[in-house]
PDB file of C-alpha atoms in Angstrom:
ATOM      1  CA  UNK I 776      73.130 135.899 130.744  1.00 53.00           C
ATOM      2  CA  UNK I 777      74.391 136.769 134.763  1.00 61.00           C
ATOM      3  CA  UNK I 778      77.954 135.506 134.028  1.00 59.00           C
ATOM      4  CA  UNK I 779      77.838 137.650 131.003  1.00 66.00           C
ATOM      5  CA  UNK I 780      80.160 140.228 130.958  1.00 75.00           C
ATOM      6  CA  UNK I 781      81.515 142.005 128.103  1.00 74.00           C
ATOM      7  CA  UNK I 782      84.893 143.144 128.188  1.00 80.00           C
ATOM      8  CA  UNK I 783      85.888 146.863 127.920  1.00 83.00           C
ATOM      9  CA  UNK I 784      87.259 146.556 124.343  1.00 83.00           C
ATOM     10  CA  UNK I 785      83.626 145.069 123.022  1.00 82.00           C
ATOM     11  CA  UNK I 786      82.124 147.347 125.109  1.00 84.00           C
ATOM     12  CA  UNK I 787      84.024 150.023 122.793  1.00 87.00           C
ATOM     13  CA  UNK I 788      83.359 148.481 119.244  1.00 87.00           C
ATOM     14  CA  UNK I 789      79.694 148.219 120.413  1.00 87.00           C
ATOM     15  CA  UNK I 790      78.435 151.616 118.921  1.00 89.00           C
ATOM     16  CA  UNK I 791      80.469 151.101 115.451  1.00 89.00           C
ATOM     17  CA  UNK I 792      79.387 147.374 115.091  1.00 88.00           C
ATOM     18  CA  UNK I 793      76.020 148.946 115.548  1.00 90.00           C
ATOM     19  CA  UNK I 794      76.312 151.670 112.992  1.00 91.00           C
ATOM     20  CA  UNK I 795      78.214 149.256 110.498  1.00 88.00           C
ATOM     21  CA  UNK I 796      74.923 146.438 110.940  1.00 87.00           C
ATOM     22  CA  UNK I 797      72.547 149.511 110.345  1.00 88.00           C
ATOM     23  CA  UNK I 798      73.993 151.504 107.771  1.00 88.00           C
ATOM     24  CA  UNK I 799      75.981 148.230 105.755  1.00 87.00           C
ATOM     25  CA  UNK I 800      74.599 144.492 106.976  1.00 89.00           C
ATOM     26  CA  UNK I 801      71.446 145.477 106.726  1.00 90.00           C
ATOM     27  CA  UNK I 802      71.033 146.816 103.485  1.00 88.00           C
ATOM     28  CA  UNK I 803      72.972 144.425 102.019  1.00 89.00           C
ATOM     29  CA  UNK I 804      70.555 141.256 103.413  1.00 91.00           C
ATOM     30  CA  UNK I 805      67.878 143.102 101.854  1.00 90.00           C
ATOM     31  CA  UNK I 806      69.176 144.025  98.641  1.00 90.00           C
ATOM     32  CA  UNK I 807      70.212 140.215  98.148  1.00 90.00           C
ATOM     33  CA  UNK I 808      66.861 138.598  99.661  1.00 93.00           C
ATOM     34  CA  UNK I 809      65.087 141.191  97.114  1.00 92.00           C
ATOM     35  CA  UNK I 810      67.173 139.821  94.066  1.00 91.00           C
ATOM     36  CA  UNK I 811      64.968 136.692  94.827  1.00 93.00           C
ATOM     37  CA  UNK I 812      61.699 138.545  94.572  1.00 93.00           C
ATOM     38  CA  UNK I 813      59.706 140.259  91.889  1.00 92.00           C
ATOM     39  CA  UNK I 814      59.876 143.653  93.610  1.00 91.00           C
ATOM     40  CA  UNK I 815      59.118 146.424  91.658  1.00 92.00           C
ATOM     41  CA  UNK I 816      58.703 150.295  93.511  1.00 86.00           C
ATOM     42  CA  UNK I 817      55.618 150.442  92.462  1.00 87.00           C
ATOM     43  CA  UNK I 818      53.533 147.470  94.022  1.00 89.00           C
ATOM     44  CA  UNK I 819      55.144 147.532  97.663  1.00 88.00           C
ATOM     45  CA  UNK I 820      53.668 143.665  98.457  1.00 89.00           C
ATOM     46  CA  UNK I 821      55.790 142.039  95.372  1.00 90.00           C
ATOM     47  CA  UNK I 822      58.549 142.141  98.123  1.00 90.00           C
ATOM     48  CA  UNK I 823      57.580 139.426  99.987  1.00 91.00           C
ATOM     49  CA  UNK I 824      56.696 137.053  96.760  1.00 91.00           C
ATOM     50  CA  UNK I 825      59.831 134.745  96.674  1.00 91.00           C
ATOM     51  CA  UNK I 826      60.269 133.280  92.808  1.00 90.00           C
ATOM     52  CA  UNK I 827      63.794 131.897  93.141  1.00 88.00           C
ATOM     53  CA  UNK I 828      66.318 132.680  90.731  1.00 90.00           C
ATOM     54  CA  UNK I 829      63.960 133.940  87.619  1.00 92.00           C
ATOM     55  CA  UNK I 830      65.685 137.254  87.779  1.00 92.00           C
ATOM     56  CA  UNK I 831      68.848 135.917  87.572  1.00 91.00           C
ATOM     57  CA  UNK I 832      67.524 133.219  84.926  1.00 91.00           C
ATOM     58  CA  UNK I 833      66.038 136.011  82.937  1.00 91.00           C
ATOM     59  CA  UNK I 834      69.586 138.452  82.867  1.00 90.00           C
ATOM     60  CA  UNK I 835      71.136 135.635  81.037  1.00 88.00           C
ATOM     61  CA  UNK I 836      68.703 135.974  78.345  1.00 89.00           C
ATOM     62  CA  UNK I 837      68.475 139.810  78.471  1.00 89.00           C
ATOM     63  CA  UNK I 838      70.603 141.056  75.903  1.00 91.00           C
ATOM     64  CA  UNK I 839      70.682 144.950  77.085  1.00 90.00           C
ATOM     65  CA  UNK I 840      72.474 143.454  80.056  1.00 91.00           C
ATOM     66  CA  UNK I 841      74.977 141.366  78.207  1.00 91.00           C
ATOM     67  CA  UNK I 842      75.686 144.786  75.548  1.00 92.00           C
ATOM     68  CA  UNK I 843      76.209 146.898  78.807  1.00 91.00           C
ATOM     69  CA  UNK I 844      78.344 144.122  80.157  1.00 90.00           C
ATOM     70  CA  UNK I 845      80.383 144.049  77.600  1.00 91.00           C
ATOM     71  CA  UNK I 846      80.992 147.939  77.266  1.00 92.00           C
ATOM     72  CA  UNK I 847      82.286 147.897  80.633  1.00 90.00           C
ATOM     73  CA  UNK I 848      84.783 145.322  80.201  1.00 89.00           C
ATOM     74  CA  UNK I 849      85.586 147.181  77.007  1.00 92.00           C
ATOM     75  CA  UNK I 850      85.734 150.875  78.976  1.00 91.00           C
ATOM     76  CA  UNK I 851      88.010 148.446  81.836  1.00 89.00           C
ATOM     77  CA  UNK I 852      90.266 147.474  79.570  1.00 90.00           C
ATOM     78  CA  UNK I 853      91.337 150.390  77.639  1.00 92.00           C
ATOM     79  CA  UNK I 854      90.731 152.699  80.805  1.00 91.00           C
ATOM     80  CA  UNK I 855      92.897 150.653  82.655  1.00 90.00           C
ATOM     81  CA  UNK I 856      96.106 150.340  80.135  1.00 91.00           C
ATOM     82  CA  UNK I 857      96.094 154.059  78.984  1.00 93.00           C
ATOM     83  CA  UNK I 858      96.252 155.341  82.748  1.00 92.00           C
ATOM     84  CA  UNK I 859      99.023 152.852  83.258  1.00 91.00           C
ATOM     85  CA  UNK I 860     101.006 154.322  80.581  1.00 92.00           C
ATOM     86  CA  UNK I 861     100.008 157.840  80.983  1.00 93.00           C
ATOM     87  CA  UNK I 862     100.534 157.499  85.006  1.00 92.00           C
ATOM     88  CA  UNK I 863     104.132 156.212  84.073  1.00 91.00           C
ATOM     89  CA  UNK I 864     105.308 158.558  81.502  1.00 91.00           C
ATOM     90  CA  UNK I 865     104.219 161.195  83.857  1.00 91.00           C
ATOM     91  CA  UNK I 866     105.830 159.223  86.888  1.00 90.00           C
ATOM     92  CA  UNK I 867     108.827 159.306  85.421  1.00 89.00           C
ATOM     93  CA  UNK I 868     109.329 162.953  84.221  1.00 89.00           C
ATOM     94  CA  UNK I 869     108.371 163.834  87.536  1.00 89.00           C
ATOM     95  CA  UNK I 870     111.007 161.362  89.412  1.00 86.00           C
ATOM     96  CA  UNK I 871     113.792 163.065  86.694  1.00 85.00           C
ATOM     97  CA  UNK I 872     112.767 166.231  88.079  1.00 81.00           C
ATOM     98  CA  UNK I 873     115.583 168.239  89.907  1.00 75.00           C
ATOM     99  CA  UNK I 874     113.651 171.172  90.669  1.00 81.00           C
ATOM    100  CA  UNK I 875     109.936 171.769  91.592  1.00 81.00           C
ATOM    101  CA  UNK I 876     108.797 167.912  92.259  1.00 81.00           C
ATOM    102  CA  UNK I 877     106.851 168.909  95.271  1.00 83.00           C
ATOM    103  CA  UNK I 878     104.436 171.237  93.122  1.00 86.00           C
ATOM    104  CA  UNK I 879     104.867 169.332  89.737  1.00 85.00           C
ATOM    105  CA  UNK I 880     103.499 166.228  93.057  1.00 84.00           C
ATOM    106  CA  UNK I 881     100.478 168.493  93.997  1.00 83.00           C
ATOM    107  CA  UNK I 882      99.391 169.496  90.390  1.00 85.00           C
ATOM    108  CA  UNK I 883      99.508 165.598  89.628  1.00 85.00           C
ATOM    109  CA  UNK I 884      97.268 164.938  92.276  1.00 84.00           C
ATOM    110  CA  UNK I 885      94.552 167.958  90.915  1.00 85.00           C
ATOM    111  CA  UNK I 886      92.062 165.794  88.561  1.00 86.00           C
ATOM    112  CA  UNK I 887      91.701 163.670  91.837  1.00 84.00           C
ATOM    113  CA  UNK I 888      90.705 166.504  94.039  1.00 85.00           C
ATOM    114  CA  UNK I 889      87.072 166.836  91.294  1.00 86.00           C
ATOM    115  CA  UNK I 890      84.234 164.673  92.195  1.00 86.00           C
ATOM    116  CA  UNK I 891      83.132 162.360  89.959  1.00 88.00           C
ATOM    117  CA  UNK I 892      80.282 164.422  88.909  1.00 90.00           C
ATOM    118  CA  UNK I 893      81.829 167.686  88.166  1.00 90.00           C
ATOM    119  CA  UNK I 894      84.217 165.994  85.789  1.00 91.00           C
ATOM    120  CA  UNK I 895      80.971 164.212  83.990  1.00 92.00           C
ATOM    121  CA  UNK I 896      79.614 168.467  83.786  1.00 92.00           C
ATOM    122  CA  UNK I 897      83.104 169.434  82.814  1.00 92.00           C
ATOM    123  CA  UNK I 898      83.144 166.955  79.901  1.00 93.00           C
ATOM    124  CA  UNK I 899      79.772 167.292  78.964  1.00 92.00           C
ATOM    125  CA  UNK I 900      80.236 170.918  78.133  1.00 92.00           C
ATOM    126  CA  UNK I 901      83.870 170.613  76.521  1.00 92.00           C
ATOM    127  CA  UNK I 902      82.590 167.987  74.200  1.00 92.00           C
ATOM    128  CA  UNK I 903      79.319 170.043  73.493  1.00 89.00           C
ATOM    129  CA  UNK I 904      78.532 169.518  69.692  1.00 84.00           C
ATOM    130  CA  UNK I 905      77.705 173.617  69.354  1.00 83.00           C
ATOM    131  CA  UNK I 906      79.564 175.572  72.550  1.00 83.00           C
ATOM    132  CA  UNK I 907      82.392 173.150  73.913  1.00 86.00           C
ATOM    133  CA  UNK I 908      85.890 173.373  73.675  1.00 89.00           C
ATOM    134  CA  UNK I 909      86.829 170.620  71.816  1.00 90.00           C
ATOM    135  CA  UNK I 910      84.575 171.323  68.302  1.00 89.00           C
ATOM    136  CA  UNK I 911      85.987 174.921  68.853  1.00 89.00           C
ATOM    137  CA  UNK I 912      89.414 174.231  69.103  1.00 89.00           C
ATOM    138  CA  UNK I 913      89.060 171.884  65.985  1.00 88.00           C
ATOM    139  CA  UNK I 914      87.553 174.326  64.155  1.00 88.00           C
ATOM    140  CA  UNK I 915      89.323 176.681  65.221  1.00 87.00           C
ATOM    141  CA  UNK I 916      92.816 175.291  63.772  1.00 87.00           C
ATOM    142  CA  UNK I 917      91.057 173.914  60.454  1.00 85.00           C
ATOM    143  CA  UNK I 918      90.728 170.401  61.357  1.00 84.00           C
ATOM    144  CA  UNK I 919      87.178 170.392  60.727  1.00 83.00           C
ATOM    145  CA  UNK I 920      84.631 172.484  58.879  1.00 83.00           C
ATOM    146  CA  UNK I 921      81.319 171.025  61.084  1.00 83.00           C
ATOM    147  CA  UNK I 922      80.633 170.426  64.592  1.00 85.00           C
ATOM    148  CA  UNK I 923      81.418 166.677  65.796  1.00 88.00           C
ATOM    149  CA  UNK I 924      78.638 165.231  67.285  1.00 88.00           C
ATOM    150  CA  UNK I 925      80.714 163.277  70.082  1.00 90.00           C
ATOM    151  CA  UNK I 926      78.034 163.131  72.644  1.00 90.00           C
ATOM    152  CA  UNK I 927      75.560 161.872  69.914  1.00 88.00           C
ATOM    153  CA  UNK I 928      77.139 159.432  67.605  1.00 88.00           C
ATOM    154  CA  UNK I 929      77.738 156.134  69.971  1.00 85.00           C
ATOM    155  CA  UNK I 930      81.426 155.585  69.258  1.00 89.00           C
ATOM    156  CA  UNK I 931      82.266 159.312  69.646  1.00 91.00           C
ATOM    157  CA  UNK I 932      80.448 159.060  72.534  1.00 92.00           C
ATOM    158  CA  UNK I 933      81.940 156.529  74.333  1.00 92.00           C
ATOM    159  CA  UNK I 934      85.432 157.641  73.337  1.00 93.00           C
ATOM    160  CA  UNK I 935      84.311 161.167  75.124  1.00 93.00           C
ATOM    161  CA  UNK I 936      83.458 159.175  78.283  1.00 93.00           C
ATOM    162  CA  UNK I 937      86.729 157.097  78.125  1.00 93.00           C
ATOM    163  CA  UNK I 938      88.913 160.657  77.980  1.00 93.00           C
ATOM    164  CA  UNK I 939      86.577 161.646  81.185  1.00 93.00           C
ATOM    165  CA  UNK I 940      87.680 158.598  83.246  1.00 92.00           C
ATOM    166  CA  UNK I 941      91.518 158.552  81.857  1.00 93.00           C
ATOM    167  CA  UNK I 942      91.828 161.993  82.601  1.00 93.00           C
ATOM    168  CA  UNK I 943      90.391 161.693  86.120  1.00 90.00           C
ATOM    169  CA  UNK I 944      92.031 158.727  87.315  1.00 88.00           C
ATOM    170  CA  UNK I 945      95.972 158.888  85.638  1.00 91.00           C
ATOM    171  CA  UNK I 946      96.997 160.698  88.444  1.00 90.00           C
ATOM    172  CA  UNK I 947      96.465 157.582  90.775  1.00 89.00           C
ATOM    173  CA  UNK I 948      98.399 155.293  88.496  1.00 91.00           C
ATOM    174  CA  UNK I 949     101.227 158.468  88.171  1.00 91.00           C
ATOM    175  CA  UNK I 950     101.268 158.940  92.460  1.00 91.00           C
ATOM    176  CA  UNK I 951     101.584 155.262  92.956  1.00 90.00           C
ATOM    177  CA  UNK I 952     104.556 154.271  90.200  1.00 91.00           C
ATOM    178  CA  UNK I 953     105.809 157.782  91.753  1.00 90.00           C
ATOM    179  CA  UNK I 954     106.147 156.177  94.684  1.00 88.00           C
ATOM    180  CA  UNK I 955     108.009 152.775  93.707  1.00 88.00           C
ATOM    181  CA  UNK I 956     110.129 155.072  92.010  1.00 88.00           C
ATOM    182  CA  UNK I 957     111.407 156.782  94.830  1.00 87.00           C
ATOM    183  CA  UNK I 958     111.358 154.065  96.871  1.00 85.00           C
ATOM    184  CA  UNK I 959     113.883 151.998  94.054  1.00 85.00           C
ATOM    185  CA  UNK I 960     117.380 151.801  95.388  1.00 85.00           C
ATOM    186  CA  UNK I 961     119.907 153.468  92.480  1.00 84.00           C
ATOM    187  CA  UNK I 962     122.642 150.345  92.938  1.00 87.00           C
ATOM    188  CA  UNK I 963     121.016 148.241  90.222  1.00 84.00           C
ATOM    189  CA  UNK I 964     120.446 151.076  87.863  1.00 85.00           C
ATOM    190  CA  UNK I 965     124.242 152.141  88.631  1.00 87.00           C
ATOM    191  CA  UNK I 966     125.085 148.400  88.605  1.00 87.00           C
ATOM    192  CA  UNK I 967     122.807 148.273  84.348  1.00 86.00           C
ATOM    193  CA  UNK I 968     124.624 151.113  83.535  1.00 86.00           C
ATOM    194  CA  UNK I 969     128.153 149.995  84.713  1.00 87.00           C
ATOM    195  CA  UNK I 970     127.362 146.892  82.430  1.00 84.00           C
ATOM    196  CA  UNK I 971     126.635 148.412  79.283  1.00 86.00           C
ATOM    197  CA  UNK I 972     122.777 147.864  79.100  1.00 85.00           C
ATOM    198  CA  UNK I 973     120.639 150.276  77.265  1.00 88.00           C
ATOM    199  CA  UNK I 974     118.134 152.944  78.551  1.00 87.00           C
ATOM    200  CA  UNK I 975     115.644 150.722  77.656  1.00 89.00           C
ATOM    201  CA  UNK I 976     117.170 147.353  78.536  1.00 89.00           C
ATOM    202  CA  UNK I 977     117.762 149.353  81.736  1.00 88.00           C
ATOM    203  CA  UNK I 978     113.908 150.332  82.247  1.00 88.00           C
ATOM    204  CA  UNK I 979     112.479 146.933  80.976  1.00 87.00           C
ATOM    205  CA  UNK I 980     114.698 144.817  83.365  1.00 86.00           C
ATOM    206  CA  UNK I 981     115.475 146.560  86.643  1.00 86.00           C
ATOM    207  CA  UNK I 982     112.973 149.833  87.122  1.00 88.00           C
ATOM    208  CA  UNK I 983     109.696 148.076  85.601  1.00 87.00           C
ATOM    209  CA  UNK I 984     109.991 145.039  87.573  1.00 85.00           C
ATOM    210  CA  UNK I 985     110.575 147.053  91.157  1.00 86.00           C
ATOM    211  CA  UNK I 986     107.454 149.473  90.040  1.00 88.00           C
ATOM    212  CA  UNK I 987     104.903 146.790  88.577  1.00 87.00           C
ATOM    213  CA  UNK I 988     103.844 146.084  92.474  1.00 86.00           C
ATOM    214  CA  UNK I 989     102.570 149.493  92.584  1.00 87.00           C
ATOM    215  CA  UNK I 990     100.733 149.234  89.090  1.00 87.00           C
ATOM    216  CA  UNK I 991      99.052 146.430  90.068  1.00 86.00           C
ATOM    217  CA  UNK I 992      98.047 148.095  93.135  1.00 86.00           C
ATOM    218  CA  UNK I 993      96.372 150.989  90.967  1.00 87.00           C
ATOM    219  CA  UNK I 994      94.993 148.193  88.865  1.00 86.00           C
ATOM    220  CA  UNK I 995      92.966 146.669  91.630  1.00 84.00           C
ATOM    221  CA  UNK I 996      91.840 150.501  92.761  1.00 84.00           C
ATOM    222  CA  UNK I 997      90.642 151.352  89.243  1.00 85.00           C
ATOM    223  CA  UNK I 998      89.260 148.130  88.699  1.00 83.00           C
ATOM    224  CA  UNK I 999      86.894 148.543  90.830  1.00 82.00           C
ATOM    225  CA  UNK I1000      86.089 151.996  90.134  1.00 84.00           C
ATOM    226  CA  UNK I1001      85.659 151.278  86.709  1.00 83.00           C
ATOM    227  CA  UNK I1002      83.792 147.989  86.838  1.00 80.00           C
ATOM    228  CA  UNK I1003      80.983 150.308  88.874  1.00 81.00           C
ATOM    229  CA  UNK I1004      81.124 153.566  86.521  1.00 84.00           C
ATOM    230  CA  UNK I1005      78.113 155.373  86.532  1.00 87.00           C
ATOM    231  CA  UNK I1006      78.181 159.397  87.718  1.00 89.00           C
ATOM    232  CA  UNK I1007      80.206 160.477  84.192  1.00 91.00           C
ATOM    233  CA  UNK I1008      78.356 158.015  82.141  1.00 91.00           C
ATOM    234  CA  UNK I1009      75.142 158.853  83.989  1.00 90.00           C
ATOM    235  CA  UNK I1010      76.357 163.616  83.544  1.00 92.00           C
ATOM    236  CA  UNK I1011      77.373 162.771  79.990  1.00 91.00           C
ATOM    237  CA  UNK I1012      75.162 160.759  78.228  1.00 90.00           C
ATOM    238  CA  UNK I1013      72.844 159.225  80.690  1.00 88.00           C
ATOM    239  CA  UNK I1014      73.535 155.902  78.639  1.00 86.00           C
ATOM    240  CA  UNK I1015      72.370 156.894  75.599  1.00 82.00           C
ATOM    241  CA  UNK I1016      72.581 157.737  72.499  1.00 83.00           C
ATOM    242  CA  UNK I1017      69.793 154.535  72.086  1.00 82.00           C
ATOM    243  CA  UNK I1018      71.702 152.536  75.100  1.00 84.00           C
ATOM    244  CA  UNK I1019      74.621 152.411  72.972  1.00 87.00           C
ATOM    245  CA  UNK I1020      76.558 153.843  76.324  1.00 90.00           C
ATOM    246  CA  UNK I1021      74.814 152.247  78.517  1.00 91.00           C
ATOM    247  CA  UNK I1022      77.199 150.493  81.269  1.00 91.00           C
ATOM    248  CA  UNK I1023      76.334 148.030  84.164  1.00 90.00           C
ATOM    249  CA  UNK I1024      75.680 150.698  86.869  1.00 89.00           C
ATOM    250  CA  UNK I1025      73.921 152.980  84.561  1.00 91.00           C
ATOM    251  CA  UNK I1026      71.791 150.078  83.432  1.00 92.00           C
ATOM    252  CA  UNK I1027      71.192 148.670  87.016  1.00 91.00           C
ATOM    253  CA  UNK I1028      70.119 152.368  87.963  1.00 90.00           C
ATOM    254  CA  UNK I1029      67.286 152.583  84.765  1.00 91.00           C
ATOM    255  CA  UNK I1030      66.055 149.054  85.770  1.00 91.00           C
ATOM    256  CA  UNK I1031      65.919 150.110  89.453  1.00 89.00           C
ATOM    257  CA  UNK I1032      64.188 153.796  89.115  1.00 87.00           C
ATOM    258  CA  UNK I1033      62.923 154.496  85.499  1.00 87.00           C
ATOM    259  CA  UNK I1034      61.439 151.020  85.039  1.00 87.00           C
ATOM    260  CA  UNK I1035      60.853 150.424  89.065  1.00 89.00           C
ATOM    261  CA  UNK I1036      62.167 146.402  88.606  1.00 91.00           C
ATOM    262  CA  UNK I1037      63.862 146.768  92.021  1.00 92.00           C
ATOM    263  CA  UNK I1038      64.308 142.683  91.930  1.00 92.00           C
ATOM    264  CA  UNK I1039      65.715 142.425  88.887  1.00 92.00           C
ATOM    265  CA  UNK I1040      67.838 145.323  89.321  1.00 92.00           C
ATOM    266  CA  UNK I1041      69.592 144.300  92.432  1.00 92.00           C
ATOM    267  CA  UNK I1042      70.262 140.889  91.128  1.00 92.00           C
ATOM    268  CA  UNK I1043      71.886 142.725  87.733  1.00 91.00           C
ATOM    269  CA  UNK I1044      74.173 143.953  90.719  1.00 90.00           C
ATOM    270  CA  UNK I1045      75.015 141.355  92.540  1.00 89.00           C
ATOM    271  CA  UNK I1046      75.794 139.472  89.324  1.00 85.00           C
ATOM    272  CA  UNK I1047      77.759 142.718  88.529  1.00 85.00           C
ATOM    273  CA  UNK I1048      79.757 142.520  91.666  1.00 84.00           C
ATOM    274  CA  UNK I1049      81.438 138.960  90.305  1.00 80.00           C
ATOM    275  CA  UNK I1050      82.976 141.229  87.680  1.00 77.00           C
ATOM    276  CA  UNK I1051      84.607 143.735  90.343  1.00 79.00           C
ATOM    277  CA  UNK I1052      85.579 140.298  92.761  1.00 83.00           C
ATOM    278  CA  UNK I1053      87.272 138.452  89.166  1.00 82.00           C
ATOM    279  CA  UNK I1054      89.456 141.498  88.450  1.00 78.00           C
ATOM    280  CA  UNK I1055      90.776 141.534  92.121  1.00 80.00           C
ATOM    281  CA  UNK I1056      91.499 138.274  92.455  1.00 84.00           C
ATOM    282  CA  UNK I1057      93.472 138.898  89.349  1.00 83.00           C
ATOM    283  CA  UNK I1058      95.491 142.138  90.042  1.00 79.00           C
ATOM    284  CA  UNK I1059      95.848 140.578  93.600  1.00 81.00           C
ATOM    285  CA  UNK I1060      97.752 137.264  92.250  1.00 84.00           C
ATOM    286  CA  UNK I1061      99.355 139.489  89.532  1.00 80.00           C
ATOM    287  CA  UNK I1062     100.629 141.965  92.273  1.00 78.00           C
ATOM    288  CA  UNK I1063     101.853 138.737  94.577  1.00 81.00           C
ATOM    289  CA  UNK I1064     103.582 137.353  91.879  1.00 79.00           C
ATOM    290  CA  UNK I1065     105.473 140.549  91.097  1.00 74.00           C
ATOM    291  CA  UNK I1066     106.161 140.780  94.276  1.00 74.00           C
ATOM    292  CA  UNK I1067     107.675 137.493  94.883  1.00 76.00           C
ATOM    293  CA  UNK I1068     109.952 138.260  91.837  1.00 70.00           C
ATOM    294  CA  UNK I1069     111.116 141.605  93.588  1.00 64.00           C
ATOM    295  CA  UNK I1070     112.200 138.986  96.537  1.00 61.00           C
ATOM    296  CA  UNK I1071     113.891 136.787  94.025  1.00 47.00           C
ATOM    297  CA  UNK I1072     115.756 139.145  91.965  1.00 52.00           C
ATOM    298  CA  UNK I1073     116.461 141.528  94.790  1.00 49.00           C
TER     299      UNK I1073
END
C-alpha cells in the first residue's frame, strides 16, 4: 500500500461513497441475505439460520400475496391511464391559455406539494361514511338517502383509494405533457391545418406523437410510485376491509411488523421489486421507441 495514492477527486467522493455504503449497500445486503433466513423480530438468532429459498417457495403458494399482487397491478393500471388522460386534458387547456398560465402552472403543481400521508388523512375524512364530504354532498343534492360506506365495502373502498392516488399524482402527468407542449414547434400544426386535417386528425397525428415521450416519462415515474403504494392505502384503510385492500407494500409491512416474519417479508419485496424493474423496462422501450419516431417523422 506505499505506492498507494489516491487521487484528489477519490479523495473527494470518499465521505459520500461512505455515507451511500452505510445508509444504502448495507441495508440492502442484509435485507436480501435475510430473505434467505427464517427471521422473525421476535427470536433475534433465526437470522443466522440459512433455509434457502423456502420463503420465496412458500409466496408462490401464499394466496394473500398473489390477491395483493394482483390489486396492485389492477390500482397500476387504471391509476396510470386516468392520470394520463386527466394530465392531458388539463395540459392542454393550460397550453391554450392566453392569460394567467404561470398561476393556472403553480395551482397544477398544488396536489404535489401534500405528502403522501396528508392526502391518505384528507381522503380518509372526505370519504367518512357519517362526517365526510363526499356522503354529504350526495345527500345533500338528493343522490342518496343513506350514508355510503366507501371506506367499508371493498370495491368502494378501493375506488376511494384510486381517487386519492389520481388526484395526487395528475399533476405530474399534466407538468410533463405541459412541457412537450411548449416545447412542440407550431410548423406542423400550421403545416395539418394548411392541409385540411381535422382537430382531431390534427391532435392524433402531429401533437400526440411529439408529447407521448413525455407520457412515457410520467409512466415510468408513476410506475414506480404506484407499484410501491402504501402511506394512502396504509391512512385509509390500513388494507382492510378483511384484506380486500390490501396491496404489496401494505402486505409486506403486516408480514414484517404485525406478524414479525422479517424473512419472509423482505423476500415478498424483493420479489415485489421485479414488478417495479418489468414496468420500466417497458415505459423505457416504449419511450425509446417514441422517440425514435419523433426522429423519423421530424
Amino acid at each position: 500500500m506505499k505506492g498507494f495514492k489516491p487521487s484528489a477527486p477519490f479523495l473527494l467522493l470518499l465521505p459520500a461513497i461512505v455515507v451511500l455504503a452505510a445508509v444504502v449497500v448495507l441495508p440492502l445486503i442484509l435485507s436480501l441475505y435475510s430473505s434467505f433466513t427464517p427471521f422473525r423480530l421476535t427470536r433475534p438468532e433465526t437470522f443466522f439460520v440459512f433455509v434457502g429459498f423456502r420463503n420465496y417457495l412458500s409466496i408462490l403458494s401464499n394466496a394473500d400475496f398473489w390477491w395483493a399482487f394482483g390489486r396492485t397491478v389492477l390500482l397500476l393500471t387504471i391509476a396510470l391511464n386516468l392520470e394520463m388522460l386527466l394530465g392531458l386534458g388539463l395540459a392542454m387547456l393550460v397550453e391554450k391559455a392566453t392569460r394567467g398560465q404561470r398561476i393556472l402552472r403553480t395551482l397544477m403543481m398544488f396536489p404535489m406539494m401534500f405528502s403522501p400521508i396528508l392526502v391518505g388523512f384528507q381522503f380518509k375524512f372526505m370519504f367518512n361514511d357519517n362526517i365526510g364530504l363526499v356522503n354529504n354532498a350526495l345527500q345533500s343534492l338528493g343522490l342518496t338517502q343513506d350514508a355510503i360506506p366507501w371506506l367499508i365495502e371493498s370495491h368502494l373502498a378501493f375506488i376511494a383509494i384510486s381517487i386519492a392516488e389520481i388526484w395526487s399524482s395528475t399533476s405530474i402527468f399534466a407538468i410533463l405533457i405541459l412541457a412537450g407542449l411548449l416545447a412542440m414547434p407550431k410548423e406542423p400544426i400550421e403545416a395539418a391545418r394548411v392541409d385540411g386535417c381535422t382537430p382531431w386528425q390534427t391532435f392524433r397525428y402531429v401533437i400526440w406523437p411529439f408529447v407521448m415521450p413525455f407520457a412515457y416519462i410520467a409512466m415510468t415515474i408513476r410506475s414506480l410510485d404506484v407499484a410501491r403504494a402504501y402511506d394512502i392505502v396504509k391512512i385509509m384503510t390500513d388494507g382492510g376491509p378483511a384484506g380486500r385492500t390490501e396491496l404489496l407494500w401494505t402486505l409486506v409491512g403486516r408480514t414484517a411488523y404485525s406478524d414479525a416474519r422479517m424473512g419472509l417479508a423482505n423476500a415478498m419485496a424483493y420479489f415485489s421489486i421485479l414488478l417495479s424493474i418489468a414496468f420500466t423496462v417497458y415505459f423505457y422501450n416504449k419511450l425509446a421507441a417514441a422517440r425514435a419516431q419523433i426522429g423519423a417523422e421530424w
